[in-house]
Short mmCIF file of C-alpha atoms and ligand atoms in Angstrom, two decimals:
data_model
loop_
_atom_site.label_atom_id
_atom_site.label_comp_id
_atom_site.label_asym_id
_atom_site.label_seq_id
_atom_site.Cartn_x
_atom_site.Cartn_y
_atom_site.Cartn_z
CA MET A 11 -20.57 18.34 14.47
CA ASP A 12 -18.83 19.26 18.17
CA ALA A 13 -19.20 18.41 21.73
CA ILE A 14 -18.86 19.17 25.31
CA ILE A 15 -18.05 16.24 28.28
CA LEU A 16 -18.69 17.66 32.04
CA SER A 17 -17.98 14.64 34.61
CA ILE A 18 -19.48 15.15 37.75
CA GLY A 19 -18.11 13.84 41.18
CA SER A 20 -16.28 15.85 44.45
CA GLU A 21 -14.07 13.00 43.98
CA LEU A 22 -12.90 13.99 40.21
CA ALA A 23 -13.18 17.92 41.25
CA LEU A 24 -10.83 17.13 44.44
CA GLY A 25 -8.65 15.35 42.10
CA GLU A 26 -8.86 12.12 44.36
CA THR A 27 -9.71 10.14 41.12
CA ILE A 28 -8.58 10.82 37.79
CA ASP A 29 -11.30 11.60 34.94
CA THR A 30 -10.56 9.21 32.70
CA ASN A 31 -13.75 9.36 31.44
CA SER A 32 -12.89 12.76 29.69
CA ALA A 33 -10.40 11.34 28.09
CA TRP A 34 -11.30 8.15 26.49
CA LEU A 35 -14.56 10.27 25.41
CA ALA A 36 -12.76 12.74 23.47
CA GLN A 37 -11.16 9.70 21.94
CA ARG A 38 -14.14 7.93 21.11
CA LEU A 39 -16.25 10.90 19.61
CA ALA A 40 -12.42 11.65 17.85
CA GLU A 41 -13.13 8.50 16.00
CA ILE A 42 -16.46 9.60 14.58
CA GLY A 43 -16.05 12.66 13.16
CA VAL A 44 -16.71 14.76 16.43
CA GLY A 45 -15.20 17.29 18.13
CA VAL A 46 -15.05 18.57 21.68
CA LEU A 47 -14.82 21.89 22.59
CA ARG A 48 -13.96 21.17 26.17
CA HIS A 49 -13.95 18.85 29.54
CA VAL A 50 -15.72 20.53 32.47
CA THR A 51 -15.33 18.61 35.79
CA VAL A 52 -18.36 19.69 38.51
CA GLY A 53 -18.47 18.23 42.03
CA ASP A 54 -21.68 16.98 43.10
CA ASP A 55 -24.21 20.24 44.14
CA ILE A 56 -27.19 20.40 41.85
CA GLU A 57 -26.98 24.03 41.24
CA PRO A 58 -23.41 24.17 39.68
CA ILE A 59 -24.16 20.79 37.81
CA ARG A 60 -27.26 22.32 36.31
CA ARG A 61 -25.68 25.91 35.38
CA GLN A 62 -22.73 23.81 33.61
CA ILE A 63 -25.46 21.45 31.58
CA GLU A 64 -27.46 24.62 30.39
CA GLN A 65 -24.29 26.23 29.57
CA ALA A 66 -22.53 23.72 27.28
CA CYS A 67 -26.58 23.30 25.86
CA GLY A 68 -26.26 26.61 24.34
CA GLU A 69 -22.99 26.15 22.93
CA ALA A 70 -22.52 22.22 21.81
CA ASP A 71 -24.50 19.66 20.01
CA VAL A 72 -23.51 17.37 22.03
CA VAL A 73 -23.42 16.97 25.35
CA LEU A 74 -21.80 14.20 27.07
CA ILE A 75 -22.30 13.59 31.06
CA THR A 76 -20.82 11.10 32.99
CA GLY A 77 -21.07 10.20 37.11
CA GLY A 78 -23.99 11.54 39.63
CA LEU A 79 -26.27 8.54 38.23
CA GLY A 80 -25.97 6.70 41.38
CA PRO A 81 -28.55 5.82 44.39
CA THR A 82 -26.72 7.80 46.90
CA ALA A 83 -28.05 11.02 48.07
CA ASP A 84 -24.95 13.08 46.38
CA ASP A 85 -25.81 11.22 43.51
CA LEU A 86 -27.41 14.62 41.63
CA THR A 87 -26.91 14.57 37.65
CA ARG A 88 -30.79 13.49 36.88
CA GLN A 89 -32.14 16.20 39.20
CA ALA A 90 -29.67 19.10 37.98
CA LEU A 91 -30.43 17.80 34.45
CA ALA A 92 -34.33 17.99 34.83
CA ALA A 93 -33.91 21.46 36.50
CA ALA A 94 -31.89 22.66 33.88
CA MET A 95 -34.52 21.17 31.09
CA GLY A 96 -36.81 23.38 33.65
CA VAL A 97 -39.39 19.60 33.98
CA GLU A 98 -40.45 17.32 36.52
CA LEU A 99 -38.80 13.67 37.55
CA VAL A 100 -40.97 10.81 36.32
CA LEU A 101 -41.05 7.90 37.92
CA ARG A 102 -40.70 4.59 35.57
CA PRO A 103 -42.34 1.27 36.96
CA GLU A 104 -40.78 -0.75 33.87
CA TRP A 105 -36.91 0.21 35.30
CA VAL A 106 -37.84 -0.58 38.67
CA GLU A 107 -38.06 -3.89 37.26
CA LYS A 108 -35.41 -3.98 34.89
CA ILE A 109 -33.15 -2.63 38.84
CA ARG A 110 -35.20 -5.38 40.43
CA SER A 111 -34.40 -7.95 38.25
CA PHE A 112 -30.60 -6.58 37.73
CA PHE A 113 -30.16 -7.43 42.02
CA ALA A 114 -32.55 -10.98 41.45
CA CYS A 115 -29.49 -12.17 39.47
CA ARG A 116 -26.51 -11.49 41.68
CA GLY A 117 -28.94 -13.36 44.55
CA ARG A 118 -29.93 -9.53 46.10
CA SER A 119 -33.05 -7.40 46.31
CA MET A 120 -33.04 -4.04 45.60
CA PRO A 121 -32.07 -1.53 48.19
CA GLN A 122 -35.03 1.03 47.95
CA ALA A 123 -32.86 3.61 47.68
CA ASN A 124 -31.86 2.14 43.97
CA ALA A 125 -35.66 3.16 42.90
CA ILE A 126 -34.64 6.72 42.21
CA GLN A 127 -32.67 5.23 39.17
CA ALA A 128 -35.85 4.66 37.30
CA GLN A 129 -36.59 8.19 37.62
CA PHE A 130 -35.91 10.74 34.40
CA PRO A 131 -36.83 13.65 33.43
CA ALA A 132 -40.13 14.06 31.68
CA GLY A 133 -39.61 13.58 27.71
CA SER A 134 -35.90 12.62 28.58
CA GLU A 135 -35.34 8.46 27.36
CA PRO A 136 -33.42 5.86 29.28
CA ILE A 137 -30.57 3.89 28.12
CA GLU A 138 -30.00 0.96 29.60
CA ASN A 139 -27.06 -0.71 32.01
CA THR A 140 -25.98 -3.71 31.13
CA CYS A 141 -23.05 -3.93 33.83
CA GLY A 142 -24.45 -1.95 36.80
CA THR A 143 -27.88 -0.25 38.29
CA ALA A 144 -27.64 2.99 36.55
CA PRO A 145 -29.36 3.36 33.75
CA GLY A 146 -28.33 6.17 31.58
CA ILE A 147 -30.36 9.03 30.23
CA ARG A 148 -30.59 10.50 26.64
CA ALA A 149 -32.74 14.06 26.67
CA SER A 150 -32.85 16.99 23.62
CA LEU A 151 -31.94 20.28 25.31
CA GLY A 152 -31.77 23.13 23.28
CA ARG A 153 -29.38 22.99 20.52
CA SER A 154 -28.08 19.65 21.96
CA MET A 155 -28.46 16.27 22.14
CA VAL A 156 -27.30 14.87 25.75
CA PHE A 157 -26.14 12.08 27.11
CA ALA A 158 -25.97 11.33 30.70
CA MET A 159 -24.34 8.18 31.31
CA PRO A 160 -22.58 6.11 34.78
CA GLY A 161 -19.58 7.16 36.17
CA VAL A 162 -18.28 3.52 36.96
CA PRO A 163 -15.88 3.56 34.01
CA ARG A 164 -16.84 0.10 32.28
CA GLU A 165 -20.38 1.01 32.26
CA MET A 166 -20.32 3.88 30.99
CA ARG A 167 -17.56 2.59 28.22
CA GLU A 168 -20.01 0.02 27.25
CA MET A 169 -22.99 2.01 27.20
CA PHE A 170 -20.89 4.64 24.91
CA GLU A 171 -20.06 1.73 22.66
CA ARG A 172 -23.41 0.02 22.37
CA ASP A 173 -26.12 2.95 22.42
CA VAL A 174 -24.73 6.44 22.66
CA ARG A 175 -21.55 6.32 19.23
CA PRO A 176 -24.45 4.88 16.95
CA MET A 177 -26.50 7.38 17.37
CA LEU A 178 -23.70 10.19 16.92
CA ALA A 179 -21.89 7.91 13.68
CA GLU A 180 -25.59 8.12 12.45
CA ARG A 181 -25.38 11.87 12.89
CA THR A 182 -22.23 12.61 11.69
CA GLY A 183 -22.63 10.91 7.91
CA GLY A 184 -19.48 8.68 8.37
CA ALA A 185 -16.80 11.10 8.81
CA VAL A 186 -14.17 9.11 10.44
CA LEU A 187 -10.90 9.79 12.62
CA ILE A 188 -8.92 6.08 13.37
CA ALA A 189 -5.82 5.82 15.07
CA THR A 190 -3.45 3.43 15.86
CA VAL A 191 -0.10 3.53 18.20
CA LEU A 192 2.94 1.97 17.07
CA ASN A 193 4.43 0.68 20.14
CA CYS A 194 8.48 -0.05 19.99
CA PHE A 195 11.77 -0.31 22.39
CA GLY A 196 15.29 0.26 22.57
CA ALA A 197 15.24 3.69 21.17
CA GLY A 198 14.88 6.87 22.53
CA GLU A 199 11.84 9.44 21.45
CA SER A 200 14.24 11.46 19.41
CA ASP A 201 15.36 9.09 17.45
CA ILE A 202 12.58 7.44 16.21
CA GLY A 203 11.37 10.59 15.85
CA GLN A 204 14.58 11.60 13.45
CA GLN A 205 14.15 8.52 11.56
CA ILE A 206 10.47 9.50 10.91
CA ASP A 207 10.29 13.41 10.77
CA ASP A 208 8.80 14.06 7.58
CA LEU A 209 5.74 11.93 7.95
CA MET A 210 5.30 14.36 11.34
CA GLN A 211 4.72 17.66 9.70
CA ARG A 212 2.55 19.50 10.82
CA GLY A 213 -1.37 19.59 8.64
CA ARG A 214 -0.05 15.78 6.83
CA ASN A 215 -3.19 13.10 6.67
CA PRO A 216 -2.89 11.11 7.95
CA THR A 217 -1.31 12.86 11.40
CA VAL A 218 1.82 11.05 13.13
CA GLY A 219 3.30 11.94 16.36
CA THR A 220 5.33 10.35 18.77
CA THR A 221 5.00 9.45 22.94
CA ALA A 222 7.75 8.06 25.19
CA LYS A 223 6.67 6.16 28.64
CA GLN A 224 8.61 4.06 30.81
CA GLY A 225 10.99 3.76 27.61
CA VAL A 226 8.21 2.58 25.71
CA ILE A 227 8.24 5.09 22.39
CA GLY A 228 4.62 4.73 20.88
CA VAL A 229 4.04 6.44 17.45
CA ARG A 230 0.71 7.55 16.82
CA ILE A 231 -1.00 7.10 13.94
CA HIS A 232 -4.69 9.29 13.21
CA SER A 233 -6.21 8.93 9.69
CA ARG A 234 -9.31 11.33 8.51
CA GLY A 235 -11.40 10.12 6.16
CA ARG A 236 -14.48 10.67 4.78
CA SER A 237 -15.27 7.02 5.26
CA ALA A 238 -14.21 4.34 7.43
CA ALA A 239 -12.01 2.55 4.37
CA GLU A 240 -10.83 5.83 3.23
CA ALA A 241 -9.55 6.75 6.79
CA ARG A 242 -8.13 3.26 6.76
CA LYS A 243 -6.49 3.32 3.43
CA LEU A 244 -4.66 6.52 4.19
CA LEU A 245 -3.33 5.09 8.24
CA GLU A 246 -2.40 1.88 6.68
CA ALA A 247 -0.06 3.51 3.81
CA THR A 248 1.42 5.30 6.47
CA GLU A 249 1.38 2.41 8.99
CA GLN A 250 3.34 0.52 6.71
CA GLU A 251 5.79 3.16 5.60
CA VAL A 252 6.38 3.95 9.41
CA ARG A 253 6.85 0.00 9.76
CA ARG A 254 9.41 0.06 7.03
CA ARG A 255 11.76 2.79 8.84
CA LEU A 256 11.58 1.47 12.68
CA GLY A 257 11.54 -2.13 11.54
CA THR A 258 12.19 -4.48 14.69
CA LEU A 259 11.92 -1.31 17.44
CA ILE A 260 8.61 -1.33 16.85
CA TYR A 261 7.34 -4.66 18.44
CA GLY A 262 3.65 -4.42 19.08
CA ARG A 263 0.81 -2.25 18.06
CA ASP A 264 -2.00 -0.38 19.94
CA SER A 265 -2.38 -2.47 23.69
CA GLU A 266 0.12 -5.06 22.63
CA THR A 267 2.68 -4.99 25.42
CA LEU A 268 5.91 -6.41 25.27
CA SER A 269 5.16 -9.36 27.37
CA ASP A 270 2.42 -10.02 25.40
CA ALA A 271 5.07 -9.66 22.01
CA VAL A 272 7.59 -12.01 23.81
CA ALA A 273 4.97 -14.54 24.61
CA ARG A 274 3.53 -14.93 21.19
CA LEU A 275 7.04 -15.79 19.94
CA LEU A 276 8.13 -18.07 22.04
CA VAL A 277 4.63 -19.89 21.78
CA GLU A 278 4.74 -19.87 17.75
CA GLY A 279 8.76 -21.33 18.10
CA GLY A 280 7.60 -23.63 20.96
CA LYS A 281 10.71 -22.25 23.04
CA THR A 282 10.80 -22.28 27.14
CA VAL A 283 11.98 -19.37 28.73
CA SER A 284 13.20 -19.14 32.82
CA VAL A 285 15.06 -16.47 34.83
CA ALA A 286 17.44 -15.86 37.38
CA GLU A 287 16.79 -12.15 38.52
CA SER A 288 18.81 -9.80 41.07
CA CYS A 289 17.90 -6.02 41.31
CA THR A 290 14.45 -6.44 39.55
CA GLY A 291 13.14 -9.03 42.10
CA GLY A 292 11.10 -11.30 40.04
CA LEU A 293 9.65 -8.16 37.79
CA ILE A 294 10.96 -10.66 34.84
CA ALA A 295 9.45 -13.52 36.15
CA LYS A 296 5.96 -11.16 36.45
CA ARG A 297 6.57 -9.62 33.40
CA LEU A 298 6.66 -13.47 31.18
CA THR A 299 3.59 -14.17 33.75
CA ASP A 300 1.54 -11.65 33.26
CA VAL A 301 -0.13 -13.22 29.71
CA PRO A 302 -2.37 -16.24 29.93
CA GLY A 303 -1.07 -19.51 29.03
CA SER A 304 1.95 -18.64 30.25
CA SER A 305 2.54 -22.17 31.48
CA ARG A 306 3.43 -22.55 28.17
CA TYR A 307 6.55 -20.95 27.90
CA PHE A 308 7.66 -19.91 31.03
CA ARG A 309 9.20 -22.56 33.95
CA ALA A 310 10.90 -20.77 37.03
CA GLY A 311 12.07 -17.59 38.07
CA LEU A 312 14.36 -18.07 40.96
CA VAL A 313 15.64 -13.97 42.66
CA THR A 314 18.26 -14.57 43.97
CA TYR A 315 18.83 -11.32 45.67
CA ALA A 316 22.07 -11.87 48.72
CA ASN A 317 25.53 -12.83 46.85
CA GLU A 318 25.00 -16.62 48.87
CA ALA A 319 21.61 -17.06 47.14
CA LYS A 320 23.68 -16.85 43.71
CA THR A 321 25.77 -19.42 45.09
CA MET A 322 23.52 -21.82 46.60
CA TRP A 323 21.14 -21.80 43.92
CA LEU A 324 22.46 -21.05 41.22
CA GLY A 325 26.01 -22.31 41.69
CA VAL A 326 27.18 -18.91 41.43
CA PRO A 327 31.00 -19.25 42.81
CA ALA A 328 31.63 -17.21 45.49
CA ASP A 329 35.23 -16.40 44.11
CA LEU A 330 33.77 -15.34 40.94
CA ILE A 331 31.11 -12.56 43.27
CA ALA A 332 34.09 -11.40 45.35
CA GLY A 333 36.47 -11.30 42.29
CA HIS A 334 33.64 -9.08 40.41
CA GLY A 335 31.20 -8.06 42.45
CA ALA A 336 27.89 -9.18 42.55
CA VAL A 337 26.85 -6.64 39.47
CA SER A 338 29.57 -7.41 36.78
CA GLU A 339 29.51 -9.46 33.52
CA PRO A 340 30.92 -12.72 34.30
CA VAL A 341 28.07 -12.98 37.47
CA ALA A 342 25.91 -11.90 34.65
CA ARG A 343 26.61 -14.74 32.78
CA ALA A 344 26.84 -17.51 35.57
CA MET A 345 23.27 -16.69 36.52
CA ALA A 346 22.04 -17.25 32.74
CA GLU A 347 23.97 -20.06 31.58
CA ALA A 348 23.25 -22.46 35.53
CA CYS A 349 19.53 -20.99 35.07
CA ARG A 350 18.96 -22.94 31.45
CA ARG A 351 21.02 -25.56 32.66
CA LEU A 352 19.19 -26.53 36.05
CA ASN A 353 15.62 -25.68 34.38
CA ALA A 354 16.28 -27.23 31.33
CA THR A 355 14.59 -24.14 29.12
CA ASP A 356 16.01 -23.12 25.16
CA TYR A 357 16.56 -19.38 26.91
CA ALA A 358 17.38 -18.40 30.38
CA ILE A 359 17.52 -14.71 31.40
CA GLY A 360 19.87 -13.64 33.97
CA VAL A 361 19.88 -10.03 35.54
CA THR A 362 22.38 -7.96 37.75
CA GLY A 363 22.32 -4.19 38.73
CA ILE A 364 22.58 -1.73 41.35
CA ALA A 365 18.69 -0.54 41.80
CA GLY A 366 19.65 1.94 44.23
CA PRO A 367 18.89 4.96 45.34
CA GLU A 368 22.25 3.51 47.67
CA GLY A 369 24.85 1.44 46.46
CA GLY A 370 26.34 3.53 43.54
CA THR A 371 30.22 3.90 43.06
CA ALA A 372 32.08 5.66 40.68
CA ASP A 373 33.03 2.30 38.16
CA LYS A 374 29.38 0.87 39.54
CA PRO A 375 26.74 3.70 39.36
CA VAL A 376 22.89 3.62 40.17
CA GLY A 377 21.58 2.85 37.08
CA LEU A 378 24.12 -0.12 36.33
CA VAL A 379 22.57 -3.60 34.95
CA PHE A 380 23.94 -6.51 33.18
CA ILE A 381 21.73 -8.60 31.48
CA SER A 382 22.66 -11.84 30.32
CA LEU A 383 20.42 -14.09 27.91
CA ALA A 384 21.88 -18.22 27.23
CA ASP A 385 20.39 -20.26 24.77
CA ALA A 386 21.90 -23.28 23.07
CA ALA A 387 24.29 -20.89 20.79
CA GLY A 388 25.90 -19.59 24.24
CA CYS A 389 25.56 -16.28 26.79
CA ARG A 390 25.26 -12.86 25.77
CA VAL A 391 26.00 -10.56 28.25
CA THR A 392 25.11 -6.91 27.45
CA ARG A 393 26.08 -3.71 29.79
CA HIS A 394 23.26 -1.09 30.71
CA LEU A 395 23.69 2.54 32.03
CA PHE A 396 20.01 3.69 33.20
CA GLY A 397 21.22 6.55 34.55
CA ASP A 398 21.15 7.76 37.82
CA PHE A 399 18.33 10.53 37.64
CA LEU A 400 15.92 7.39 37.11
CA ASN A 401 14.42 6.21 40.50
CA ARG A 402 14.85 2.96 42.05
CA GLY A 403 11.42 1.64 40.88
CA GLU A 404 12.16 3.10 36.89
CA ILE A 405 15.54 1.23 36.81
CA ARG A 406 13.83 -1.89 37.68
CA GLU A 407 11.30 -1.64 34.76
CA ARG A 408 13.88 -0.53 32.38
CA ALA A 409 15.93 -3.58 33.26
CA ALA A 410 13.06 -5.73 32.99
CA SER A 411 11.53 -3.75 29.94
CA THR A 412 15.11 -4.11 28.35
CA ALA A 413 15.36 -8.12 29.11
CA MET A 414 12.01 -8.89 27.46
CA ASN A 415 13.56 -6.82 24.83
CA LEU A 416 15.97 -8.61 24.41
CA LEU A 417 14.94 -12.13 24.84
CA ARG A 418 12.01 -10.72 21.92
CA LEU A 419 15.22 -9.38 19.52
CA ARG A 420 16.76 -12.94 19.56
CA LEU A 421 13.27 -14.82 19.44
CA MET A 422 13.14 -12.61 15.95
CA ALA A 423 16.93 -13.60 15.15
CA ARG A 424 16.18 -17.49 15.68
CA GLY A 425 13.05 -17.25 14.23
CA GLY A 426 14.53 -15.68 10.87
CA GLN A 427 13.13 -12.31 11.04
CA ALA A 428 16.10 -9.83 10.25
CA CYS A 429 17.29 -8.39 13.45
CA SER A 430 20.70 -6.58 14.78
CA ALA A 431 20.53 -8.88 18.14
P1 ATP B 506 -23.05 3.85 40.09
O1 ATP B 506 -24.42 3.77 40.08
O2 ATP B 506 -23.10 3.31 39.48
O3 ATP B 506 -22.27 4.34 41.33
P2 ATP B 506 -22.68 6.17 38.99
O4 ATP B 506 -23.54 7.51 37.75
O5 ATP B 506 -23.42 7.36 40.34
O6 ATP B 506 -22.52 5.40 38.97
P3 ATP B 506 -20.44 7.62 40.54
O7 ATP B 506 -20.79 7.49 42.06
O8 ATP B 506 -20.00 8.85 39.95
O9 ATP B 506 -21.59 7.00 39.52
O10 ATP B 506 -19.10 7.03 40.35
C1 ATP B 506 -18.91 6.02 40.73
C2 ATP B 506 -17.75 5.54 40.32
O11 ATP B 506 -16.90 5.82 39.42
C3 ATP B 506 -16.76 6.31 41.55
O12 ATP B 506 -15.42 5.96 42.07
C4 ATP B 506 -15.58 7.28 40.77
O13 ATP B 506 -14.91 7.83 41.19
C5 ATP B 506 -15.87 6.19 39.40
N1 ATP B 506 -16.13 7.34 38.45
C6 ATP B 506 -16.59 8.61 38.40
N2 ATP B 506 -16.52 9.62 37.28
C7 ATP B 506 -15.43 9.09 36.61
C8 ATP B 506 -14.39 9.60 36.11
N3 ATP B 506 -14.79 10.88 34.95
N4 ATP B 506 -12.99 9.02 35.40
C9 ATP B 506 -13.10 7.70 36.15
N5 ATP B 506 -13.46 7.43 37.33
C10 ATP B 506 -14.76 8.03 38.03
#
């Protein structure tokens, strides 16, 4: 089976809003073995929408439309679909009541304009929207099944998962494509690629590919099978092999972040952490507290940006700073050690560096960052050159991720899991 995805909205056509719906839908369709012929974005004009619907219905088995089902004058998908089908819109009173009760549950009365959302092309079927007012529409046109869903990503996703996916999956006879991504940190994309290059050969099933974003390398595995069980079995075998080769470079899978991985290890080990930050300005404290339940392991974060603040709050000797500079190994060390002592935590991180764009010298270029990690066994400082090709925000993000990763590796080593930190 193949599909065409139409996203409706002038804000999308103008590039003011990024069309995330099509990408998300294409991924979900792949999971149930439906290929996507193309994505089309159309502004809020009835004729172009109608033309695109007609054209898509001449070509694809499935046409998925998102957006333009709202109550306002620029929401024209239902009218365009009715025109393409050559039928009238018909008011379904029971759906007026459903929309009315959606408002009532939130203590509001239904604006009259919303009644249009209870109109459907004759011969089509409504699809319930449990998190918004716009019901979806299911219809047949030409050789295609047509599904029109709301534009709001959360509403569209919920509707697709609950109603549309099962209907399509039934037609594809169980063929599936499943995917997982193993998230890695601590090596470049080409290094990682080299370690798994034979698995990345084209034509293999599962396919393996890499993506890179802010230092995180994602190893994507896509597995095809005639059934979910077959696809999963193939995927698991490849995943195991990738894990065997990449070891502790992998910190998590799918949506798991470095923060999640660190939080899990801290909680499992019953350990606490505090941070003393300079160039990251609180970013590491933010990362450590991104995860619900972070009070179990996070004690405090100090942003000691000025030299005087490092001395006043952490007791870093002024002459140490004067002698070595604020961005130096001894100052980073003193920050983590003092932070750990003052906050009585198992671990403490210290960070000092030059995020730029100004302030770099030949000796200490933009992108130079010292990261210290103190625990009961002592304090280790690492020097990082993130490179002046990164901008200020990227250097700060990279420094925060590197610090989180160093803590992750230390926690794994202490927990008895093999690692090189
Ligand atoms: P509702 O009645 O809930 O407004 P709708 O079907 O009318 O639903 P739209 O008005 O088209 O939806 O879009 C609602 C919101 O969702 C807008 O903020 C829009 O930018 C966003 N949106 C619409 N389509 C997409 C898309 N393809 N990708 C990402 N966001 C989208």
